Amino acid sequence: VLVAEQLPDDAWITRPTGLGGAGFDAQYYDYFKNSIRSEILDAAFGDPEMWRIRDIVNGSGAYLNGGSVFNYLELHDEAWPMSGGQRIVKTIDTTFPHDDVYARGRVKLAQGIVTLAPGIPAFLMGLEWLEDADFGTGEAERIDWAKKVAYADHFAFFRDLLTLRKNDSFRSDALRTVHHLDEAGNVIGFRRWDGVDDYVVVANFRNDDCTAYRIGMPAAGDWREVLNSQDPVYGGSGPVNGGTLSTEAVPLDGYAQSIVVDLPMMGLVVFRKGSAPTGAEEETVPA
């Protein structure tokens, strides 16, 4: 598998050689990285642009979507002082130890979108435990494994997020549609499915909770929350949507059915069709 560290985006890089392209399997998706970072940082001012999140979930056309793109929030260049960068937790929370509720919440929200959107997801070592040591080659830039324990709740979210990502519905080329775009409310929702399982991912970029929030669902019946980045078990403050949620015949987002949910601030919430946790959902229950 060949992934091109190609900036800026160029569909020729991943176009098959038989069609005159370079034939790489995937390339760094610059627009994805720029957009997710921009809107996560703009969330601090209460005015992120949901249409940009919609665009990166959908991809940029032939050979710049699905399995052809390599998505990330932060890799070596973004966290490397020699290239003018630093760890994103330091950008979000400028005061040591760079681990306030906003650094925690926005990293989980952003990486959740990276991981569950179409494409090949990646993250820089240490993001899973809020590493603030910038990327480099010296001893001072080594990642601190003690933080895996210190931030065990944050690490648990990454573990459970990646477990969920293994479901076929979240594979790079699995089906997707962005069906909910609330620009004024700073909420976006997209569906991922594979013909067997059906998921809806909802991201709240607001700095406050959205209670009793209605969102359209693609099928009538029962749905269950299977991941919530602001669950207290991940160091969040909730709220969570426990138990089984049943749709109502209230049309919304192009669907005949909808449900009312609670969305935590800076929260990424994932719902699965069905009333009982099975498969990946059993694995995502924190140990």
PDB file of C-alpha atoms in Angstrom:
ATOM      1  CA  VAL A   1       0.000   0.000   0.000  1.00  0.00           C
ATOM      2  CA  LEU A   2       1.468   3.342  -1.081  1.00  0.00           C
ATOM      3  CA  VAL A   3       0.291   6.564   0.575  1.00  0.00           C
ATOM      4  CA  ALA A   4       1.633   9.783  -0.952  1.00  0.00           C
ATOM      5  CA  GLU A   5       2.554  12.650   1.352  1.00  0.00           C
ATOM      6  CA  GLN A   6       1.158  14.971  -1.288  1.00  0.00           C
ATOM      7  CA  LEU A   7       0.291  18.607  -0.645  1.00  0.00           C
ATOM      8  CA  PRO A   8      -1.814  20.184  -2.049  1.00  0.00           C
ATOM      9  CA  ASP A   9      -4.480  17.705  -3.113  1.00  0.00           C
ATOM     10  CA  ASP A  10      -4.036  16.383  -6.646  1.00  0.00           C
ATOM     11  CA  ALA A  11      -6.369  13.732  -8.069  1.00  0.00           C
ATOM     12  CA  TRP A  12      -3.646  12.732 -10.570  1.00  0.00           C
ATOM     13  CA  ILE A  13      -1.661  11.190  -7.679  1.00  0.00           C
ATOM     14  CA  THR A  14      -4.298   8.548  -6.939  1.00  0.00           C
ATOM     15  CA  ARG A  15      -5.639   8.122 -10.462  1.00  0.00           C
ATOM     16  CA  PRO A  16      -4.775   4.616 -11.762  1.00  0.00           C
ATOM     17  CA  THR A  17      -1.744   4.418 -14.023  1.00  0.00           C
ATOM     18  CA  GLY A  18      -3.955   2.921 -16.715  1.00  0.00           C
ATOM     19  CA  LEU A  19      -5.827   6.232 -16.773  1.00  0.00           C
ATOM     20  CA  GLY A  20      -2.678   8.320 -16.875  1.00  0.00           C
ATOM     21  CA  GLY A  21      -2.254   8.862 -13.140  1.00  0.00           C
ATOM     22  CA  ALA A  22       0.546   8.117 -10.692  1.00  0.00           C
ATOM     23  CA  GLY A  23      -1.289   5.111  -9.252  1.00  0.00           C
ATOM     24  CA  PHE A  24      -0.829   5.728  -5.516  1.00  0.00           C
ATOM     25  CA  ASP A  25      -3.350   4.000  -3.277  1.00  0.00           C
ATOM     26  CA  ALA A  26      -4.068   7.111  -1.206  1.00  0.00           C
ATOM     27  CA  GLN A  27      -2.786  10.618  -0.571  1.00  0.00           C
ATOM     28  CA  TYR A  28      -2.782  13.057   2.326  1.00  0.00           C
ATOM     29  CA  TYR A  29      -6.104  14.912   2.124  1.00  0.00           C
ATOM     30  CA  ASP A  30      -4.995  18.478   2.675  1.00  0.00           C
ATOM     31  CA  TYR A  31      -8.483  19.980   2.502  1.00  0.00           C
ATOM     32  CA  PHE A  32      -9.700  17.588   5.184  1.00  0.00           C
ATOM     33  CA  LYS A  33      -6.856  18.483   7.534  1.00  0.00           C
ATOM     34  CA  ASN A  34      -7.168  22.215   6.925  1.00  0.00           C
ATOM     35  CA  SER A  35     -10.935  22.168   7.365  1.00  0.00           C
ATOM     36  CA  ILE A  36     -11.135  20.048  10.513  1.00  0.00           C
ATOM     37  CA  ARG A  37      -8.428  22.121  12.188  1.00  0.00           C
ATOM     38  CA  SER A  38      -9.989  25.402  11.115  1.00  0.00           C
ATOM     39  CA  GLU A  39     -13.458  24.543  12.357  1.00  0.00           C
ATOM     40  CA  ILE A  40     -12.264  22.963  15.603  1.00  0.00           C
ATOM     41  CA  LEU A  41     -10.324  26.134  16.376  1.00  0.00           C
ATOM     42  CA  ASP A  42     -13.187  28.377  15.197  1.00  0.00           C
ATOM     43  CA  ALA A  43     -15.442  26.534  17.636  1.00  0.00           C
ATOM     44  CA  ALA A  44     -13.695  28.458  20.406  1.00  0.00           C
ATOM     45  CA  PHE A  45     -15.335  31.613  19.043  1.00  0.00           C
ATOM     46  CA  GLY A  46     -18.710  29.954  18.543  1.00  0.00           C
ATOM     47  CA  ASP A  47     -18.766  30.269  14.767  1.00  0.00           C
ATOM     48  CA  PRO A  48     -17.487  27.127  12.997  1.00  0.00           C
ATOM     49  CA  GLU A  49     -18.698  26.392   9.462  1.00  0.00           C
ATOM     50  CA  MET A  50     -20.578  23.127   9.192  1.00  0.00           C
ATOM     51  CA  TRP A  51     -20.594  23.204   5.389  1.00  0.00           C
ATOM     52  CA  ARG A  52     -16.824  22.627   5.443  1.00  0.00           C
ATOM     53  CA  ILE A  53     -17.297  19.553   7.623  1.00  0.00           C
ATOM     54  CA  ARG A  54     -19.951  18.345   5.171  1.00  0.00           C
ATOM     55  CA  ASP A  55     -17.505  18.822   2.311  1.00  0.00           C
ATOM     56  CA  ILE A  56     -14.695  16.809   3.888  1.00  0.00           C
ATOM     57  CA  VAL A  57     -17.047  13.965   4.782  1.00  0.00           C
ATOM     58  CA  ASN A  58     -18.208  13.874   1.158  1.00  0.00           C
ATOM     59  CA  GLY A  59     -14.716  14.164  -0.334  1.00  0.00           C
ATOM     60  CA  SER A  60     -13.496  16.179  -3.307  1.00  0.00           C
ATOM     61  CA  GLY A  61     -14.567  14.055  -6.236  1.00  0.00           C
ATOM     62  CA  ALA A  62     -12.956  11.232  -8.198  1.00  0.00           C
ATOM     63  CA  TYR A  63      -9.728   9.929  -6.640  1.00  0.00           C
ATOM     64  CA  LEU A  64     -10.065  12.359  -3.722  1.00  0.00           C
ATOM     65  CA  ASN A  65     -12.580  10.502  -1.596  1.00  0.00           C
ATOM     66  CA  GLY A  66     -13.121   7.171   0.136  1.00  0.00           C
ATOM     67  CA  GLY A  67     -10.108   4.904   0.140  1.00  0.00           C
ATOM     68  CA  SER A  68      -8.080   7.388  -1.895  1.00  0.00           C
ATOM     69  CA  VAL A  69      -7.714   9.907   0.940  1.00  0.00           C
ATOM     70  CA  PHE A  70      -5.646   9.824   4.128  1.00  0.00           C
ATOM     71  CA  ASN A  71      -7.379  11.916   6.808  1.00  0.00           C
ATOM     72  CA  TYR A  72      -5.901  13.420   9.956  1.00  0.00           C
ATOM     73  CA  LEU A  73      -6.130  16.215  12.491  1.00  0.00           C
ATOM     74  CA  GLU A  74      -2.448  16.305  13.374  1.00  0.00           C
ATOM     75  CA  LEU A  75       0.654  14.595  11.996  1.00  0.00           C
ATOM     76  CA  HIS A  76       4.348  15.425  12.234  1.00  0.00           C
ATOM     77  CA  ASP A  77       4.342  18.672  10.256  1.00  0.00           C
ATOM     78  CA  GLU A  78       1.478  20.189  12.253  1.00  0.00           C
ATOM     79  CA  ALA A  79       3.262  19.390  15.546  1.00  0.00           C
ATOM     80  CA  TRP A  80       6.830  20.180  14.428  1.00  0.00           C
ATOM     81  CA  PRO A  81       8.278  23.532  15.589  1.00  0.00           C
ATOM     82  CA  MET A  82      10.753  23.513  12.684  1.00  0.00           C
ATOM     83  CA  SER A  83       7.786  23.860  10.339  1.00  0.00           C
ATOM     84  CA  GLY A  84       6.083  26.424  12.548  1.00  0.00           C
ATOM     85  CA  GLY A  85       3.790  23.949  14.300  1.00  0.00           C
ATOM     86  CA  GLN A  86       2.972  22.681  17.757  1.00  0.00           C
ATOM     87  CA  ARG A  87       0.703  20.070  19.315  1.00  0.00           C
ATOM     88  CA  ILE A  88      -2.946  20.984  18.865  1.00  0.00           C
ATOM     89  CA  VAL A  89      -3.638  20.643  22.591  1.00  0.00           C
ATOM     90  CA  LYS A  90      -1.243  23.582  23.089  1.00  0.00           C
ATOM     91  CA  THR A  91      -3.086  25.623  20.489  1.00  0.00           C
ATOM     92  CA  ILE A  92      -6.448  24.918  22.103  1.00  0.00           C
ATOM     93  CA  ASP A  93      -5.274  25.317  25.712  1.00  0.00           C
ATOM     94  CA  THR A  94      -2.266  27.636  25.847  1.00  0.00           C
ATOM     95  CA  THR A  95      -1.645  27.064  29.562  1.00  0.00           C
ATOM     96  CA  PHE A  96       0.373  24.099  30.817  1.00  0.00           C
ATOM     97  CA  PRO A  97      -0.505  21.217  31.113  1.00  0.00           C
ATOM     98  CA  HIS A  98      -2.726  21.885  28.058  1.00  0.00           C
ATOM     99  CA  ASP A  99      -5.476  19.519  29.178  1.00  0.00           C
ATOM    100  CA  ASP A 100      -8.528  21.642  29.966  1.00  0.00           C
ATOM    101  CA  VAL A 101     -12.055  20.588  29.044  1.00  0.00           C
ATOM    102  CA  TYR A 102     -11.730  22.263  25.644  1.00  0.00           C
ATOM    103  CA  ALA A 103      -8.486  20.519  24.703  1.00  0.00           C
ATOM    104  CA  ARG A 104      -9.984  17.209  25.771  1.00  0.00           C
ATOM    105  CA  GLY A 105     -13.370  17.775  24.183  1.00  0.00           C
ATOM    106  CA  ARG A 106     -12.250  19.179  20.845  1.00  0.00           C
ATOM    107  CA  VAL A 107      -9.545  16.563  20.312  1.00  0.00           C
ATOM    108  CA  LYS A 108     -12.092  13.784  20.838  1.00  0.00           C
ATOM    109  CA  LEU A 109     -14.647  15.506  18.605  1.00  0.00           C
ATOM    110  CA  ALA A 110     -12.173  16.103  15.786  1.00  0.00           C
ATOM    111  CA  GLN A 111     -10.555  12.676  15.910  1.00  0.00           C
ATOM    112  CA  GLY A 112     -13.998  11.110  16.008  1.00  0.00           C
ATOM    113  CA  ILE A 113     -14.845  12.747  12.687  1.00  0.00           C
ATOM    114  CA  VAL A 114     -11.446  11.770  11.244  1.00  0.00           C
ATOM    115  CA  THR A 115     -12.014   8.154  12.246  1.00  0.00           C
ATOM    116  CA  LEU A 116     -15.660   7.677  11.266  1.00  0.00           C
ATOM    117  CA  ALA A 117     -15.777   9.714   8.058  1.00  0.00           C
ATOM    118  CA  PRO A 118     -14.978   8.012   4.727  1.00  0.00           C
ATOM    119  CA  GLY A 119     -11.242   7.716   4.147  1.00  0.00           C
ATOM    120  CA  ILE A 120      -8.179   6.250   5.844  1.00  0.00           C
ATOM    121  CA  PRO A 121      -7.873   7.719   9.355  1.00  0.00           C
ATOM    122  CA  ALA A 122      -4.594   8.521  11.084  1.00  0.00           C
ATOM    123  CA  PHE A 123      -3.293  10.329  14.161  1.00  0.00           C
ATOM    124  CA  LEU A 124       0.112  11.321  15.489  1.00  0.00           C
ATOM    125  CA  MET A 125       1.437   9.170  18.316  1.00  0.00           C
ATOM    126  CA  GLY A 126       0.508  10.687  21.659  1.00  0.00           C
ATOM    127  CA  LEU A 127      -2.734  12.343  20.596  1.00  0.00           C
ATOM    128  CA  GLU A 128      -4.494   9.451  22.316  1.00  0.00           C
ATOM    129  CA  TRP A 129      -3.228  10.724  25.671  1.00  0.00           C
ATOM    130  CA  LEU A 130      -3.154  14.502  25.097  1.00  0.00           C
ATOM    131  CA  GLU A 131       0.592  14.618  24.424  1.00  0.00           C
ATOM    132  CA  ASP A 132       1.937  18.168  24.537  1.00  0.00           C
ATOM    133  CA  ALA A 133       5.558  17.422  23.608  1.00  0.00           C
ATOM    134  CA  ASP A 134       6.020  18.754  20.101  1.00  0.00           C
ATOM    135  CA  PHE A 135       7.293  16.496  17.333  1.00  0.00           C
ATOM    136  CA  GLY A 136      11.073  16.306  16.986  1.00  0.00           C
ATOM    137  CA  THR A 137      14.137  14.104  17.074  1.00  0.00           C
ATOM    138  CA  GLY A 138      15.571  14.947  20.485  1.00  0.00           C
ATOM    139  CA  GLU A 139      15.051  13.317  23.858  1.00  0.00           C
ATOM    140  CA  ALA A 140      12.818  16.206  24.968  1.00  0.00           C
ATOM    141  CA  GLU A 141      10.372  15.387  22.168  1.00  0.00           C
ATOM    142  CA  ARG A 142       9.801  11.787  23.157  1.00  0.00           C
ATOM    143  CA  ILE A 143       6.202  10.908  23.908  1.00  0.00           C
ATOM    144  CA  ASP A 144       5.447  10.339  27.594  1.00  0.00           C
ATOM    145  CA  TRP A 145       3.978   6.886  28.140  1.00  0.00           C
ATOM    146  CA  ALA A 146       3.048   7.804  31.710  1.00  0.00           C
ATOM    147  CA  LYS A 147       0.271   9.928  30.217  1.00  0.00           C
ATOM    148  CA  LYS A 148      -1.439   6.756  29.053  1.00  0.00           C
ATOM    149  CA  VAL A 149      -2.204   6.199  32.737  1.00  0.00           C
ATOM    150  CA  ALA A 150      -2.648   9.837  33.709  1.00  0.00           C
ATOM    151  CA  TYR A 151      -5.205  10.315  30.937  1.00  0.00           C
ATOM    152  CA  ALA A 152      -6.625   6.805  30.946  1.00  0.00           C
ATOM    153  CA  ASP A 153     -10.159   8.058  30.316  1.00  0.00           C
ATOM    154  CA  HIS A 154      -9.069   9.957  27.175  1.00  0.00           C
ATOM    155  CA  PHE A 155      -7.101   6.923  25.999  1.00  0.00           C
ATOM    156  CA  ALA A 156     -10.194   4.751  26.527  1.00  0.00           C
ATOM    157  CA  PHE A 157     -12.140   6.899  24.075  1.00  0.00           C
ATOM    158  CA  PHE A 158      -9.516   6.343  21.375  1.00  0.00           C
ATOM    159  CA  ARG A 159      -9.567   2.608  22.070  1.00  0.00           C
ATOM    160  CA  ASP A 160     -13.339   2.373  21.789  1.00  0.00           C
ATOM    161  CA  LEU A 161     -13.462   4.702  18.792  1.00  0.00           C
ATOM    162  CA  LEU A 162     -11.027   2.496  16.888  1.00  0.00           C
ATOM    163  CA  THR A 163     -12.958  -0.619  17.891  1.00  0.00           C
ATOM    164  CA  LEU A 164     -16.090   0.923  16.391  1.00  0.00           C
ATOM    165  CA  ARG A 165     -14.164   1.932  13.265  1.00  0.00           C
ATOM    166  CA  LYS A 166     -13.547  -1.758  12.512  1.00  0.00           C
ATOM    167  CA  ASN A 167     -17.222  -2.229  11.680  1.00  0.00           C
ATOM    168  CA  ASP A 168     -17.731  -2.557   7.927  1.00  0.00           C
ATOM    169  CA  SER A 169     -20.106   0.426   7.952  1.00  0.00           C
ATOM    170  CA  PHE A 170     -17.126   2.683   8.650  1.00  0.00           C
ATOM    171  CA  ARG A 171     -14.724   1.312   6.082  1.00  0.00           C
ATOM    172  CA  SER A 172     -13.172   3.892   3.780  1.00  0.00           C
ATOM    173  CA  ASP A 173     -15.522   3.193   0.880  1.00  0.00           C
ATOM    174  CA  ALA A 174     -18.673   2.291   2.829  1.00  0.00           C
ATOM    175  CA  LEU A 175     -21.826   4.213   2.016  1.00  0.00           C
ATOM    176  CA  ARG A 176     -22.284   7.693   3.433  1.00  0.00           C
ATOM    177  CA  THR A 177     -24.531  10.705   3.266  1.00  0.00           C
ATOM    178  CA  VAL A 178     -24.524  13.989   5.172  1.00  0.00           C
ATOM    179  CA  HIS A 179     -28.206  14.392   5.941  1.00  0.00           C
ATOM    180  CA  HIS A 180     -28.243  16.938   8.775  1.00  0.00           C
ATOM    181  CA  LEU A 181     -26.637  20.369   8.448  1.00  0.00           C
ATOM    182  CA  ASP A 182     -27.509  22.886  11.161  1.00  0.00           C
ATOM    183  CA  GLU A 183     -25.322  25.884  10.355  1.00  0.00           C
ATOM    184  CA  ALA A 184     -26.941  28.162  12.928  1.00  0.00           C
ATOM    185  CA  GLY A 185     -26.786  25.546  15.673  1.00  0.00           C
ATOM    186  CA  ASN A 186     -23.308  24.236  14.743  1.00  0.00           C
ATOM    187  CA  VAL A 187     -24.432  20.610  14.504  1.00  0.00           C
ATOM    188  CA  ILE A 188     -23.868  18.145  11.684  1.00  0.00           C
ATOM    189  CA  GLY A 189     -25.053  14.576  11.195  1.00  0.00           C
ATOM    190  CA  PHE A 190     -24.043  11.915   8.697  1.00  0.00           C
ATOM    191  CA  ARG A 191     -25.059   8.339   8.039  1.00  0.00           C
ATOM    192  CA  ARG A 192     -22.685   5.402   7.445  1.00  0.00           C
ATOM    193  CA  TRP A 193     -23.989   1.987   6.423  1.00  0.00           C
ATOM    194  CA  ASP A 194     -23.059  -1.198   4.589  1.00  0.00           C
ATOM    195  CA  GLY A 195     -26.346  -3.008   3.990  1.00  0.00           C
ATOM    196  CA  VAL A 196     -26.092  -4.856   7.309  1.00  0.00           C
ATOM    197  CA  ASP A 197     -25.551  -2.228   9.993  1.00  0.00           C
ATOM    198  CA  ASP A 198     -26.747   1.364   9.981  1.00  0.00           C
ATOM    199  CA  TYR A 199     -25.157   4.217  11.970  1.00  0.00           C
ATOM    200  CA  VAL A 200     -25.777   7.927  12.386  1.00  0.00           C
ATOM    201  CA  VAL A 201     -22.913  10.120  13.597  1.00  0.00           C
ATOM    202  CA  VAL A 202     -23.842  13.473  15.141  1.00  0.00           C
ATOM    203  CA  ALA A 203     -21.243  16.145  15.947  1.00  0.00           C
ATOM    204  CA  ASN A 204     -22.025  19.153  18.133  1.00  0.00           C
ATOM    205  CA  PHE A 205     -19.433  21.925  17.696  1.00  0.00           C
ATOM    206  CA  ARG A 206     -21.172  24.198  20.198  1.00  0.00           C
ATOM    207  CA  ASN A 207     -19.735  25.184  23.557  1.00  0.00           C
ATOM    208  CA  ASP A 208     -22.912  24.234  25.355  1.00  0.00           C
ATOM    209  CA  ASP A 209     -25.162  21.201  25.509  1.00  0.00           C
ATOM    210  CA  CYS A 210     -28.096  20.777  23.128  1.00  0.00           C
ATOM    211  CA  THR A 211     -30.928  19.108  25.005  1.00  0.00           C
ATOM    212  CA  ALA A 212     -34.048  17.721  23.349  1.00  0.00           C
ATOM    213  CA  TYR A 213     -32.442  18.077  19.911  1.00  0.00           C
ATOM    214  CA  ARG A 214     -34.296  16.487  17.014  1.00  0.00           C
ATOM    215  CA  ILE A 215     -32.510  14.786  14.136  1.00  0.00           C
ATOM    216  CA  GLY A 216     -33.810  12.756  11.218  1.00  0.00           C
ATOM    217  CA  MET A 217     -33.151   9.021  11.165  1.00  0.00           C
ATOM    218  CA  PRO A 218     -33.034   6.818   8.051  1.00  0.00           C
ATOM    219  CA  ALA A 219     -35.183   4.011   9.434  1.00  0.00           C
ATOM    220  CA  ALA A 220     -38.108   3.690  11.794  1.00  0.00           C
ATOM    221  CA  GLY A 221     -37.777   1.811  15.031  1.00  0.00           C
ATOM    222  CA  ASP A 222     -35.199   1.556  17.767  1.00  0.00           C
ATOM    223  CA  TRP A 223     -31.762   3.175  17.876  1.00  0.00           C
ATOM    224  CA  ARG A 224     -29.081   2.990  20.523  1.00  0.00           C
ATOM    225  CA  GLU A 225     -26.219   5.274  21.444  1.00  0.00           C
ATOM    226  CA  VAL A 226     -23.007   3.252  21.054  1.00  0.00           C
ATOM    227  CA  LEU A 227     -20.391   5.975  21.532  1.00  0.00           C
ATOM    228  CA  ASN A 228     -20.447   9.401  23.164  1.00  0.00           C
ATOM    229  CA  SER A 229     -17.181  11.323  23.362  1.00  0.00           C
ATOM    230  CA  GLN A 230     -18.403  13.282  26.381  1.00  0.00           C
ATOM    231  CA  ASP A 231     -19.482  10.259  28.369  1.00  0.00           C
ATOM    232  CA  PRO A 232     -18.109  10.601  31.923  1.00  0.00           C
ATOM    233  CA  VAL A 233     -16.171   7.354  31.409  1.00  0.00           C
ATOM    234  CA  TYR A 234     -14.097   9.286  28.837  1.00  0.00           C
ATOM    235  CA  GLY A 235     -13.577  12.285  31.104  1.00  0.00           C
ATOM    236  CA  GLY A 236     -16.583  14.184  29.778  1.00  0.00           C
ATOM    237  CA  SER A 237     -19.514  15.713  31.605  1.00  0.00           C
ATOM    238  CA  GLY A 238     -22.336  14.195  29.551  1.00  0.00           C
ATOM    239  CA  PRO A 239     -25.195  14.127  28.902  1.00  0.00           C
ATOM    240  CA  VAL A 240     -25.530  10.646  27.441  1.00  0.00           C
ATOM    241  CA  ASN A 241     -28.499   8.924  25.802  1.00  0.00           C
ATOM    242  CA  GLY A 242     -28.988   5.702  27.701  1.00  0.00           C
ATOM    243  CA  GLY A 243     -31.202   2.809  26.749  1.00  0.00           C
ATOM    244  CA  THR A 244     -33.183   2.436  23.550  1.00  0.00           C
ATOM    245  CA  LEU A 245     -34.435   5.447  21.618  1.00  0.00           C
ATOM    246  CA  SER A 246     -37.505   5.028  19.418  1.00  0.00           C
ATOM    247  CA  THR A 247     -38.196   7.139  16.358  1.00  0.00           C
ATOM    248  CA  GLU A 248     -41.308   9.230  15.853  1.00  0.00           C
ATOM    249  CA  ALA A 249     -43.177   9.882  12.615  1.00  0.00           C
ATOM    250  CA  VAL A 250     -41.896  13.455  12.456  1.00  0.00           C
ATOM    251  CA  PRO A 251     -40.237  14.069   9.063  1.00  0.00           C
ATOM    252  CA  LEU A 252     -36.831  15.737   9.132  1.00  0.00           C
ATOM    253  CA  ASP A 253     -33.626  15.814   7.085  1.00  0.00           C
ATOM    254  CA  GLY A 254     -35.260  14.050   4.158  1.00  0.00           C
ATOM    255  CA  TYR A 255     -36.379  11.108   6.277  1.00  0.00           C
ATOM    256  CA  ALA A 256     -39.873  10.205   7.457  1.00  0.00           C
ATOM    257  CA  GLN A 257     -38.707   9.485  10.996  1.00  0.00           C
ATOM    258  CA  SER A 258     -36.730  11.374  13.637  1.00  0.00           C
ATOM    259  CA  ILE A 259     -35.655  11.097  17.260  1.00  0.00           C
ATOM    260  CA  VAL A 260     -35.009  13.547  20.078  1.00  0.00           C
ATOM    261  CA  VAL A 261     -31.576  13.288  21.678  1.00  0.00           C
ATOM    262  CA  ASP A 262     -29.284  15.155  24.044  1.00  0.00           C
ATOM    263  CA  LEU A 263     -25.997  16.356  22.545  1.00  0.00           C
ATOM    264  CA  PRO A 264     -23.147  17.312  24.877  1.00  0.00           C
ATOM    265  CA  MET A 265     -20.949  20.318  24.217  1.00  0.00           C
ATOM    266  CA  MET A 266     -18.098  19.487  21.829  1.00  0.00           C
ATOM    267  CA  GLY A 267     -19.657  16.052  21.582  1.00  0.00           C
ATOM    268  CA  LEU A 268     -19.477  13.298  18.998  1.00  0.00           C
ATOM    269  CA  VAL A 269     -22.385  10.884  19.426  1.00  0.00           C
ATOM    270  CA  VAL A 270     -22.927   7.697  17.406  1.00  0.00           C
ATOM    271  CA  PHE A 271     -26.250   5.873  17.127  1.00  0.00           C
ATOM    272  CA  ARG A 272     -26.756   2.355  15.756  1.00  0.00           C
ATOM    273  CA  LYS A 273     -29.986   0.909  14.407  1.00  0.00           C
ATOM    274  CA  GLY A 274     -31.337  -1.741  16.733  1.00  0.00           C
ATOM    275  CA  SER A 275     -32.350  -2.080  20.356  1.00  0.00           C
ATOM    276  CA  ALA A 276     -29.688  -4.432  21.681  1.00  0.00           C
ATOM    277  CA  PRO A 277     -25.906  -3.921  21.675  1.00  0.00           C
ATOM    278  CA  THR A 278     -24.139  -6.523  19.583  1.00  0.00           C
ATOM    279  CA  GLY A 279     -20.734  -7.069  18.031  1.00  0.00           C
ATOM    280  CA  ALA A 280     -18.635  -3.917  18.125  1.00  0.00           C
ATOM    281  CA  GLU A 281     -20.965  -2.261  20.635  1.00  0.00           C
ATOM    282  CA  GLU A 282     -20.228  -4.950  23.198  1.00  0.00           C
ATOM    283  CA  GLU A 283     -16.539  -4.309  22.672  1.00  0.00           C
ATOM    284  CA  THR A 284     -16.914  -0.551  23.094  1.00  0.00           C
ATOM    285  CA  VAL A 285     -18.173  -0.850  26.649  1.00  0.00           C
ATOM    286  CA  PRO A 286     -15.224   0.475  28.698  1.00  0.00           C
ATOM    287  CA  ALA A 287     -13.339  -2.153  30.664  1.00  0.00           C
TER     288      ALA A 287
END
